Amino acid sequence: MWGGRFSGSLAEHMRLFNDSFPIDRRLWAEDIRGSIAWANGLERAGILQADECQALIAGLRQVSQEFEEGLFLPLTSDEDIHTAVERRLGDFIGALAGKLHTGRSRNDQVATDTRLWTLGALKLADDLIRDVQAALLEQAKAVGDAILPGYTHLQRAQPVLLSHALLAHFWRLDRDRQRLHDATKRVSVLPLGSGALAGTAFAVDRAALAAELGFASISQNSLDATSDRDYIVEILAATALLGVHISQLAEDWIIWSSAEWGFVALDDAYSTGSSLMPQKKNPDSLELARGKSGRLIGNLVTVLTLLKGLPSAYDKDLQEDKAPLFDAIDTLSLTLPVVAGAIRTARFNTERMAAALDDAMLATDVADELVRRGVPFREAHHIAGRLVREAEQRGVGMRQLPAESFVAAHPSLTDVAGLFDFARSVAMRDVPGGTAPNAVRDQLIAAQHVLAEG
Ligand code: ARG
């Protein structure tokens, strides 16, 4: 492809080092789409005759068919997907294939192919995340008004609805989808026509190319366009954060599934055993999901590091952008369906959750009640705290303290029995976004809307 000015050939290990075909071969469909559009562009610019353009396109379709059927046989001289497609086109249509690369460089070609591929990947990622959200929503609906001890610092804090705790993860995932969606407008920018760095010397209508390939806009600067990988960084940042969110979800559920908690049991389909300990049932699905976040974070760091310090325009370093991008999408394709399946098939033990609620988790409700009876909150907090300590010293639940203790703590604290009710505590938090069954019903409707929007 570029041998004219060379008298020697590449060292064998250099050839292997330089070849990107094993990785970028998966861009074959995008490469051929881009080449068909380019041929049409050259014809419109008067560089190709109509019959030449038709012959090129017919040949490209033959190459496409070979890839589609898994019959494409790479040669060692196929350095990357671009040279492989052009070489095979030549096998089919002869010397005319040599006209296709007029005014084009692999620099604007690979940028175009990768962006086209990424647009498809964004759609796939959106569908995958949406399905995890759907699984969370299904479970949130199925568990009704079951109450769970809510934790902060992994210490029992206040009762919350289980559905509320499940939906907390729904909204994180929703922001992940928004971030990926938002990146689309920066992905959907056509670099083709930028040439190697300076723009093409032929009068190709770039807007028409963009329209044919489905790009929303065209790049404004050829030096920038051939080296812009910002959109990859953005997507890898969004998928890294998504990986972190999935890891956090997994962590909640792994804790809940231990014998000490016993709030949830994963289905056998998403658990594995131990080769040594016969009793073990391990939440491997979620542990692996938690672990995969490491790759997703790593991919972001790889590309940021790759870009740092590059001089303007294309450098071969940029060939290293695709493995992390592909890996991120592959990792999501493996991980998210498993996570959705593990969520859908899990069974909650609401009795265990109820048994894990203790009266001290209602201390805030006691303080709030004092506030309603006219005590400033800071003082109320102190009084409720003393009652917690007294119950602890006597080794009883707060509700078992004698009436005198409450009155001694504050004279207004008569008639407190009704306070020691977890359902009441939850129902009191009836603000939008709160954990009251009323509020959570609105939240479920909002979540439903989000999913229905697409
Ligand atoms: N395989 C290369 C890549 O992925 C294509 C562009 C090569 N350009 C070049 N000037 N050698 O980046």
mmCIF file of C-alpha atoms in Angstrom, residues 107-454:
data_model
loop_
_atom_site.group_PDB
_atom_site.id
_atom_site.type_symbol
_atom_site.label_atom_id
_atom_site.label_comp_id
_atom_site.label_asym_id
_atom_site.label_seq_id
_atom_site.Cartn_x
_atom_site.Cartn_y
_atom_site.Cartn_z
ATOM 1 C CA ASN A 107 -6.326 8.784 8.772
ATOM 2 C CA ASP A 108 -9.724 10.209 7.861
ATOM 3 C CA GLN A 109 -10.923 6.719 6.915
ATOM 4 C CA VAL A 110 -10.229 5.103 10.275
ATOM 5 C CA ALA A 111 -11.683 8.092 12.107
ATOM 6 C CA THR A 112 -14.855 7.731 10.041
ATOM 7 C CA ASP A 113 -15.112 3.965 10.490
ATOM 8 C CA THR A 114 -14.614 4.142 14.240
ATOM 9 C CA ARG A 115 -17.231 6.850 14.646
ATOM 10 C CA LEU A 116 -19.723 4.852 12.589
ATOM 11 C CA TRP A 117 -19.035 1.781 14.727
ATOM 12 C CA THR A 118 -19.385 3.821 17.895
ATOM 13 C CA LEU A 119 -22.807 5.112 16.881
ATOM 14 C CA GLY A 120 -23.984 1.493 16.675
ATOM 15 C CA ALA A 121 -22.286 0.653 19.962
ATOM 16 C CA LEU A 122 -24.052 3.531 21.724
ATOM 17 C CA LYS A 123 -27.411 2.124 20.699
ATOM 18 C CA LEU A 124 -26.405 -1.325 21.938
ATOM 19 C CA ALA A 125 -25.150 0.033 25.272
ATOM 20 C CA ASP A 126 -28.366 1.968 25.742
ATOM 21 C CA ASP A 127 -30.460 -1.171 25.216
ATOM 22 C CA LEU A 128 -28.284 -3.152 27.644
ATOM 23 C CA ILE A 129 -28.469 -0.555 30.421
ATOM 24 C CA ARG A 130 -32.180 -0.113 29.870
ATOM 25 C CA ASP A 131 -32.721 -3.805 30.470
ATOM 26 C CA VAL A 132 -30.946 -3.661 33.843
ATOM 27 C CA GLN A 133 -33.201 -0.727 34.714
ATOM 28 C CA ALA A 134 -36.233 -2.743 33.621
ATOM 29 C CA ALA A 135 -35.159 -5.643 35.872
ATOM 30 C CA LEU A 136 -34.807 -3.270 38.851
ATOM 31 C CA LEU A 137 -38.209 -1.772 38.137
ATOM 32 C CA GLU A 138 -39.857 -5.203 37.905
ATOM 33 C CA GLN A 139 -38.448 -6.200 41.291
ATOM 34 C CA ALA A 140 -39.324 -2.822 42.822
ATOM 35 C CA LYS A 141 -42.934 -3.374 41.782
ATOM 36 C CA ALA A 142 -42.972 -7.004 42.890
ATOM 37 C CA VAL A 143 -41.752 -6.385 46.451
ATOM 38 C CA GLY A 144 -44.627 -4.013 47.296
ATOM 39 C CA ASP A 145 -44.204 -2.087 50.542
ATOM 40 C CA ALA A 146 -41.618 -4.414 52.129
ATOM 41 C CA ILE A 147 -39.412 -2.507 54.564
ATOM 42 C CA LEU A 148 -35.671 -2.798 54.748
ATOM 43 C CA PRO A 149 -33.209 -1.422 57.268
ATOM 44 C CA GLY A 150 -31.577 1.488 55.473
ATOM 45 C CA TYR A 151 -27.856 1.867 56.147
ATOM 46 C CA THR A 152 -25.387 4.711 56.110
ATOM 47 C CA HIS A 153 -21.743 3.903 56.878
ATOM 48 C CA LEU A 154 -23.052 0.303 56.683
ATOM 49 C CA GLN A 155 -24.702 0.950 60.083
ATOM 50 C CA ARG A 156 -28.435 0.660 60.592
ATOM 51 C CA ALA A 157 -29.858 4.130 60.011
ATOM 52 C CA GLN A 158 -33.563 4.443 59.173
ATOM 53 C CA PRO A 159 -36.155 2.111 57.690
ATOM 54 C CA VAL A 160 -36.771 2.486 53.941
ATOM 55 C CA LEU A 161 -38.876 0.656 51.409
ATOM 56 C CA LEU A 162 -37.007 -2.087 49.596
ATOM 57 C CA SER A 163 -38.480 -0.744 46.353
ATOM 58 C CA HIS A 164 -36.917 2.644 47.153
ATOM 59 C CA ALA A 165 -33.513 1.014 47.709
ATOM 60 C CA LEU A 166 -33.801 -0.856 44.408
ATOM 61 C CA LEU A 167 -34.787 2.252 42.498
ATOM 62 C CA ALA A 168 -31.787 4.165 43.843
ATOM 63 C CA HIS A 169 -29.741 2.153 41.357
ATOM 64 C CA PHE A 170 -32.265 2.785 38.587
ATOM 65 C CA TRP A 171 -31.564 6.527 38.620
ATOM 66 C CA ARG A 172 -27.813 6.137 38.560
ATOM 67 C CA LEU A 173 -28.152 3.981 35.495
ATOM 68 C CA ASP A 174 -30.443 6.561 34.009
ATOM 69 C CA ARG A 175 -27.738 9.202 34.282
ATOM 70 C CA ASP A 176 -25.322 6.779 32.621
ATOM 71 C CA ARG A 177 -27.716 6.448 29.698
ATOM 72 C CA GLN A 178 -28.054 10.220 29.497
ATOM 73 C CA ARG A 179 -24.281 10.665 29.444
ATOM 74 C CA LEU A 180 -23.888 8.186 26.598
ATOM 75 C CA HIS A 181 -26.778 9.722 24.738
ATOM 76 C CA ASP A 182 -25.315 13.180 25.189
ATOM 77 C CA ALA A 183 -22.024 12.026 23.670
ATOM 78 C CA THR A 184 -23.857 11.050 20.466
ATOM 79 C CA LYS A 185 -23.787 14.560 19.046
ATOM 80 C CA ARG A 186 -20.007 14.662 19.357
ATOM 81 C CA VAL A 187 -19.644 11.185 17.861
ATOM 82 C CA SER A 188 -21.888 11.990 14.937
ATOM 83 C CA VAL A 189 -19.398 14.309 13.227
ATOM 84 C CA LEU A 190 -17.977 13.276 9.843
ATOM 85 C CA PRO A 191 -14.161 13.392 9.513
ATOM 86 C CA LEU A 192 -14.109 12.003 5.942
ATOM 87 C CA GLY A 193 -12.688 14.530 3.504
ATOM 88 C CA SER A 194 -9.986 15.569 5.967
ATOM 89 C CA GLY A 195 -7.387 13.535 4.087
ATOM 90 C CA ALA A 196 -4.185 12.755 5.951
ATOM 91 C CA LEU A 197 -4.185 16.087 7.801
ATOM 92 C CA ALA A 198 -4.810 18.958 5.389
ATOM 93 C CA GLY A 199 -8.138 18.145 3.738
ATOM 94 C CA THR A 200 -8.749 16.524 0.369
ATOM 95 C CA ALA A 201 -7.638 18.285 -2.819
ATOM 96 C CA PHE A 202 -10.729 17.153 -4.734
ATOM 97 C CA ALA A 203 -14.060 18.955 -4.664
ATOM 98 C CA VAL A 204 -15.885 16.363 -2.612
ATOM 99 C CA ASP A 205 -19.202 17.449 -1.124
ATOM 100 C CA ARG A 206 -18.656 16.607 2.537
ATOM 101 C CA ALA A 207 -22.179 17.538 3.583
ATOM 102 C CA ALA A 208 -23.522 15.015 1.082
ATOM 103 C CA LEU A 209 -21.124 12.389 2.475
ATOM 104 C CA ALA A 210 -22.373 13.128 5.974
ATOM 105 C CA ALA A 211 -25.977 12.793 4.872
ATOM 106 C CA GLU A 212 -25.284 9.509 3.081
ATOM 107 C CA LEU A 213 -23.523 8.028 6.126
ATOM 108 C CA GLY A 214 -26.016 9.385 8.651
ATOM 109 C CA PHE A 215 -23.699 11.824 10.414
ATOM 110 C CA ALA A 216 -25.346 14.864 11.991
ATOM 111 C CA SER A 217 -22.556 17.283 11.077
ATOM 112 C CA ILE A 218 -19.112 17.583 9.476
ATOM 113 C CA SER A 219 -15.805 18.385 11.187
ATOM 114 C CA GLN A 220 -14.502 21.936 10.923
ATOM 115 C CA ASN A 221 -10.738 21.349 10.944
ATOM 116 C CA SER A 222 -8.892 18.542 9.200
ATOM 117 C CA LEU A 223 -5.938 18.510 11.620
ATOM 118 C CA ASP A 224 -8.349 18.171 14.520
ATOM 119 C CA ALA A 225 -10.680 15.742 12.789
ATOM 120 C CA THR A 226 -7.999 13.156 11.991
ATOM 121 C CA SER A 227 -6.755 13.118 15.576
ATOM 122 C CA ASP A 228 -9.902 13.828 17.601
ATOM 123 C CA ARG A 229 -10.521 10.913 19.940
ATOM 124 C CA ASP A 230 -12.361 13.008 22.538
ATOM 125 C CA TYR A 231 -15.548 11.093 21.867
ATOM 126 C CA ILE A 232 -13.798 7.828 22.789
ATOM 127 C CA VAL A 233 -12.645 9.357 26.068
ATOM 128 C CA GLU A 234 -16.164 10.571 26.760
ATOM 129 C CA ILE A 235 -17.661 7.164 26.126
ATOM 130 C CA LEU A 236 -15.010 5.403 28.160
ATOM 131 C CA ALA A 237 -15.581 7.884 30.997
ATOM 132 C CA ALA A 238 -19.311 7.188 30.852
ATOM 133 C CA THR A 239 -18.790 3.416 30.711
ATOM 134 C CA ALA A 240 -16.224 3.566 33.534
ATOM 135 C CA LEU A 241 -18.762 5.333 35.718
ATOM 136 C CA LEU A 242 -21.431 2.886 34.604
ATOM 137 C CA GLY A 243 -19.048 0.098 35.656
ATOM 138 C CA VAL A 244 -18.684 1.763 39.049
ATOM 139 C CA HIS A 245 -22.466 1.954 39.406
ATOM 140 C CA ILE A 246 -22.869 -1.710 38.504
ATOM 141 C CA SER A 247 -20.135 -2.535 40.985
ATOM 142 C CA GLN A 248 -21.937 -0.615 43.732
ATOM 143 C CA LEU A 249 -25.206 -2.349 42.942
ATOM 144 C CA ALA A 250 -23.426 -5.697 42.999
ATOM 145 C CA GLU A 251 -21.859 -4.839 46.343
ATOM 146 C CA ASP A 252 -25.262 -4.085 47.934
ATOM 147 C CA TRP A 253 -26.626 -7.383 46.725
ATOM 148 C CA ILE A 254 -23.548 -9.408 47.656
ATOM 149 C CA ILE A 255 -23.812 -8.094 51.213
ATOM 150 C CA TRP A 256 -27.553 -8.756 51.283
ATOM 151 C CA SER A 257 -27.001 -12.326 50.089
ATOM 152 C CA SER A 258 -24.604 -13.319 52.888
ATOM 153 C CA ALA A 259 -25.977 -15.540 55.674
ATOM 154 C CA GLU A 260 -25.557 -12.676 58.151
ATOM 155 C CA TRP A 261 -27.977 -10.481 56.185
ATOM 156 C CA GLY A 262 -30.002 -13.056 54.300
ATOM 157 C CA PHE A 263 -32.133 -10.410 52.600
ATOM 158 C CA VAL A 264 -31.808 -11.838 49.104
ATOM 159 C CA ALA A 265 -31.051 -15.197 47.523
ATOM 160 C CA LEU A 266 -29.643 -15.340 44.023
ATOM 161 C CA ASP A 267 -31.020 -17.997 41.736
ATOM 162 C CA ASP A 268 -28.824 -21.044 41.105
ATOM 163 C CA ALA A 269 -28.544 -19.857 37.511
ATOM 164 C CA TYR A 270 -26.439 -16.916 38.698
ATOM 165 C CA SER A 271 -24.435 -18.543 41.509
ATOM 166 C CA THR A 272 -21.634 -21.062 41.598
ATOM 167 C CA GLY A 273 -20.327 -23.505 44.177
ATOM 168 C CA SER A 274 -16.974 -24.181 45.775
ATOM 169 C CA SER A 275 -14.769 -27.063 44.711
ATOM 170 C CA LEU A 276 -13.833 -27.623 48.346
ATOM 171 C CA MET A 277 -16.720 -26.516 50.563
ATOM 172 C CA PRO A 278 -19.892 -28.402 49.687
ATOM 173 C CA GLN A 279 -22.223 -25.913 51.374
ATOM 174 C CA LYS A 280 -21.043 -22.843 49.434
ATOM 175 C CA LYS A 281 -23.259 -20.911 47.067
ATOM 176 C CA ASN A 282 -21.341 -17.892 45.859
ATOM 177 C CA PRO A 283 -22.728 -14.769 44.143
ATOM 178 C CA ASP A 284 -20.142 -15.008 41.346
ATOM 179 C CA SER A 285 -22.334 -13.258 38.811
ATOM 180 C CA LEU A 286 -22.308 -10.090 40.892
ATOM 181 C CA GLU A 287 -18.713 -10.474 42.030
ATOM 182 C CA LEU A 288 -17.571 -10.657 38.427
ATOM 183 C CA ALA A 289 -19.744 -7.668 37.578
ATOM 184 C CA ARG A 290 -18.047 -5.796 40.421
ATOM 185 C CA GLY A 291 -14.647 -6.932 39.160
ATOM 186 C CA LYS A 292 -15.290 -5.954 35.542
ATOM 187 C CA SER A 293 -15.463 -2.318 36.600
ATOM 188 C CA GLY A 294 -11.674 -2.482 36.832
ATOM 189 C CA ARG A 295 -11.365 -3.077 33.091
ATOM 190 C CA LEU A 296 -13.806 -0.281 32.323
ATOM 191 C CA ILE A 297 -11.846 2.186 34.429
ATOM 192 C CA GLY A 298 -8.588 0.891 32.942
ATOM 193 C CA ASN A 299 -9.802 1.479 29.391
ATOM 194 C CA LEU A 300 -10.444 5.146 30.149
ATOM 195 C CA VAL A 301 -7.007 5.576 31.670
ATOM 196 C CA THR A 302 -5.428 3.815 28.676
ATOM 197 C CA VAL A 303 -6.897 6.233 26.158
ATOM 198 C CA LEU A 304 -6.267 9.352 28.213
ATOM 199 C CA THR A 305 -2.648 8.299 28.595
ATOM 200 C CA LEU A 306 -2.433 7.515 24.899
ATOM 201 C CA LEU A 307 -3.561 11.014 23.945
ATOM 202 C CA LYS A 308 -1.523 12.976 26.433
ATOM 203 C CA GLY A 309 1.551 14.469 24.791
ATOM 204 C CA LEU A 310 0.604 13.710 21.175
ATOM 205 C CA PRO A 311 1.606 16.438 18.742
ATOM 206 C CA SER A 312 -1.078 17.750 16.379
ATOM 207 C CA ALA A 313 -2.658 15.552 13.699
ATOM 208 C CA TYR A 314 -2.436 11.775 13.281
ATOM 209 C CA ASP A 315 0.208 9.706 15.051
ATOM 210 C CA LYS A 316 0.369 5.931 15.019
ATOM 211 C CA ASP A 317 -0.231 5.880 18.761
ATOM 212 C CA LEU A 318 -3.853 6.491 17.839
ATOM 213 C CA GLN A 319 -4.125 2.970 16.457
ATOM 214 C CA GLU A 320 -4.177 1.922 20.128
ATOM 215 C CA ASP A 321 -7.562 3.590 20.649
ATOM 216 C CA LYS A 322 -9.693 0.761 19.380
ATOM 217 C CA ALA A 323 -8.831 -2.131 21.688
ATOM 218 C CA PRO A 324 -10.010 -0.252 24.813
ATOM 219 C CA LEU A 325 -13.113 1.053 23.044
ATOM 220 C CA PHE A 326 -14.068 -2.406 21.801
ATOM 221 C CA ASP A 327 -13.241 -3.942 25.154
ATOM 222 C CA ALA A 328 -15.540 -1.533 26.982
ATOM 223 C CA ILE A 329 -18.480 -2.405 24.762
ATOM 224 C CA ASP A 330 -17.676 -6.138 24.866
ATOM 225 C CA THR A 331 -17.420 -5.994 28.652
ATOM 226 C CA LEU A 332 -20.817 -4.326 28.892
ATOM 227 C CA SER A 333 -22.295 -6.853 26.454
ATOM 228 C CA LEU A 334 -21.162 -9.686 28.722
ATOM 229 C CA THR A 335 -21.850 -8.056 32.063
ATOM 230 C CA LEU A 336 -25.141 -6.218 31.804
ATOM 231 C CA PRO A 337 -27.348 -9.133 30.631
ATOM 232 C CA VAL A 338 -25.990 -11.264 33.487
ATOM 233 C CA VAL A 339 -26.686 -8.519 36.007
ATOM 234 C CA ALA A 340 -30.219 -8.088 34.627
ATOM 235 C CA GLY A 341 -30.771 -11.850 34.855
ATOM 236 C CA ALA A 342 -29.427 -12.064 38.404
ATOM 237 C CA ILE A 343 -31.737 -9.229 39.472
ATOM 238 C CA ARG A 344 -34.816 -10.668 37.766
ATOM 239 C CA THR A 345 -34.451 -14.155 39.224
ATOM 240 C CA ALA A 346 -33.446 -13.196 42.782
ATOM 241 C CA ARG A 347 -35.807 -13.831 45.677
ATOM 242 C CA PHE A 348 -36.106 -11.405 48.588
ATOM 243 C CA ASN A 349 -36.611 -12.602 52.136
ATOM 244 C CA THR A 350 -38.775 -9.823 53.555
ATOM 245 C CA GLU A 351 -39.101 -11.559 56.940
ATOM 246 C CA ARG A 352 -35.346 -11.407 57.391
ATOM 247 C CA MET A 353 -35.445 -7.727 56.544
ATOM 248 C CA ALA A 354 -38.248 -7.097 59.034
ATOM 249 C CA ALA A 355 -36.335 -9.001 61.713
ATOM 250 C CA ALA A 356 -33.273 -6.810 61.129
ATOM 251 C CA LEU A 357 -35.179 -3.620 61.955
ATOM 252 C CA ASP A 358 -34.572 -2.399 65.468
ATOM 253 C CA ASP A 359 -36.187 0.299 67.553
ATOM 254 C CA ALA A 360 -33.092 2.455 67.612
ATOM 255 C CA MET A 361 -33.733 3.060 63.902
ATOM 256 C CA LEU A 362 -36.790 5.023 65.070
ATOM 257 C CA ALA A 363 -34.782 7.429 67.234
ATOM 258 C CA THR A 364 -35.121 10.127 64.573
ATOM 259 C CA ASP A 365 -38.884 9.634 64.664
ATOM 260 C CA VAL A 366 -38.832 10.186 68.443
ATOM 261 C CA ALA A 367 -36.832 13.376 67.930
ATOM 262 C CA ASP A 368 -39.181 14.503 65.151
ATOM 263 C CA GLU A 369 -42.155 13.906 67.433
ATOM 264 C CA LEU A 370 -40.552 16.070 70.124
ATOM 265 C CA VAL A 371 -40.160 18.794 67.497
ATOM 266 C CA ARG A 372 -43.852 18.497 66.725
ATOM 267 C CA ARG A 373 -44.468 18.934 70.445
ATOM 268 C CA GLY A 374 -42.495 22.189 70.446
ATOM 269 C CA VAL A 375 -38.937 21.119 71.356
ATOM 270 C CA PRO A 376 -36.079 22.608 69.268
ATOM 271 C CA PHE A 377 -34.533 19.886 67.106
ATOM 272 C CA ARG A 378 -31.044 20.044 68.615
ATOM 273 C CA GLU A 379 -32.507 19.420 72.074
ATOM 274 C CA ALA A 380 -34.860 16.757 70.720
ATOM 275 C CA HIS A 381 -31.903 14.968 69.139
ATOM 276 C CA HIS A 382 -30.153 14.928 72.515
ATOM 277 C CA ILE A 383 -33.229 13.630 74.363
ATOM 278 C CA ALA A 384 -33.817 10.828 71.843
ATOM 279 C CA GLY A 385 -30.122 9.936 72.049
ATOM 280 C CA ARG A 386 -30.368 9.571 75.812
ATOM 281 C CA LEU A 387 -33.368 7.265 75.419
ATOM 282 C CA VAL A 388 -31.381 5.129 72.946
ATOM 283 C CA ARG A 389 -28.574 4.873 75.489
ATOM 284 C CA GLU A 390 -30.929 4.008 78.307
ATOM 285 C CA ALA A 391 -32.542 1.227 76.250
ATOM 286 C CA GLU A 392 -29.091 -0.054 75.354
ATOM 287 C CA GLN A 393 -28.024 -0.070 79.024
ATOM 288 C CA ARG A 394 -31.147 -1.974 80.026
ATOM 289 C CA GLY A 395 -30.712 -4.331 77.106
ATOM 290 C CA VAL A 396 -34.209 -3.688 75.697
ATOM 291 C CA GLY A 397 -35.736 -2.130 72.612
ATOM 292 C CA MET A 398 -36.706 1.526 73.004
ATOM 293 C CA ARG A 399 -40.389 0.647 72.955
ATOM 294 C CA GLN A 400 -39.875 -1.518 76.049
ATOM 295 C CA LEU A 401 -38.682 1.408 78.170
ATOM 296 C CA PRO A 402 -41.143 2.258 80.944
ATOM 297 C CA ALA A 403 -43.426 5.249 80.392
ATOM 298 C CA GLU A 404 -41.593 7.058 83.216
ATOM 299 C CA SER A 405 -38.356 7.000 81.263
ATOM 300 C CA PHE A 406 -39.959 8.862 78.375
ATOM 301 C CA VAL A 407 -41.588 11.431 80.624
ATOM 302 C CA ALA A 408 -38.345 11.844 82.534
ATOM 303 C CA ALA A 409 -36.535 12.469 79.255
ATOM 304 C CA HIS A 410 -39.091 15.134 78.395
ATOM 305 C CA PRO A 411 -42.438 15.927 80.027
ATOM 306 C CA SER A 412 -44.193 16.078 76.646
ATOM 307 C CA LEU A 413 -43.256 12.444 75.910
ATOM 308 C CA THR A 414 -46.511 10.830 77.006
ATOM 309 C CA ASP A 415 -48.371 8.485 74.725
ATOM 310 C CA VAL A 416 -45.424 7.360 72.594
ATOM 311 C CA ALA A 417 -46.448 3.789 71.711
ATOM 312 C CA GLY A 418 -47.606 4.783 68.218
ATOM 313 C CA LEU A 419 -44.108 6.038 67.362
ATOM 314 C CA PHE A 420 -42.578 2.580 67.399
ATOM 315 C CA ASP A 421 -43.921 1.495 64.079
ATOM 316 C CA PHE A 422 -41.609 1.053 61.099
ATOM 317 C CA ALA A 423 -44.413 1.457 58.575
ATOM 318 C CA ARG A 424 -45.339 4.761 60.187
ATOM 319 C CA SER A 425 -41.729 5.914 60.067
ATOM 320 C CA VAL A 426 -41.542 5.191 56.355
ATOM 321 C CA ALA A 427 -44.947 6.731 55.634
ATOM 322 C CA MET A 428 -43.926 9.982 57.358
ATOM 323 C CA ARG A 429 -41.269 10.578 54.695
ATOM 324 C CA ASP A 430 -43.828 11.608 52.162
ATOM 325 C CA VAL A 431 -41.875 14.161 50.158
ATOM 326 C CA PRO A 432 -41.195 13.718 46.446
ATOM 327 C CA GLY A 433 -38.119 11.494 46.342
ATOM 328 C CA GLY A 434 -38.762 10.215 49.889
ATOM 329 C CA THR A 435 -39.337 6.638 50.933
ATOM 330 C CA ALA A 436 -43.049 6.830 51.834
ATOM 331 C CA PRO A 437 -45.162 4.336 49.870
ATOM 332 C CA ASN A 438 -47.013 7.295 48.358
ATOM 333 C CA ALA A 439 -43.832 8.942 47.157
ATOM 334 C CA VAL A 440 -42.392 5.673 45.905
ATOM 335 C CA ARG A 441 -45.542 5.060 43.860
ATOM 336 C CA ASP A 442 -44.884 8.362 42.079
ATOM 337 C CA GLN A 443 -41.257 7.358 41.660
ATOM 338 C CA LEU A 444 -42.295 4.058 40.081
ATOM 339 C CA ILE A 445 -44.461 5.964 37.619
ATOM 340 C CA ALA A 446 -41.579 8.317 36.801
ATOM 341 C CA ALA A 447 -39.267 5.343 36.263
ATOM 342 C CA GLN A 448 -41.862 3.688 34.075
ATOM 343 C CA HIS A 449 -42.028 6.865 31.962
ATOM 344 C CA VAL A 450 -38.269 6.971 31.575
ATOM 345 C CA LEU A 451 -38.250 3.425 30.247
ATOM 346 C CA ALA A 452 -41.215 4.036 27.957
ATOM 347 C CA GLU A 453 -39.444 7.020 26.407
ATOM 348 C CA GLY A 454 -36.994 4.578 24.869
#
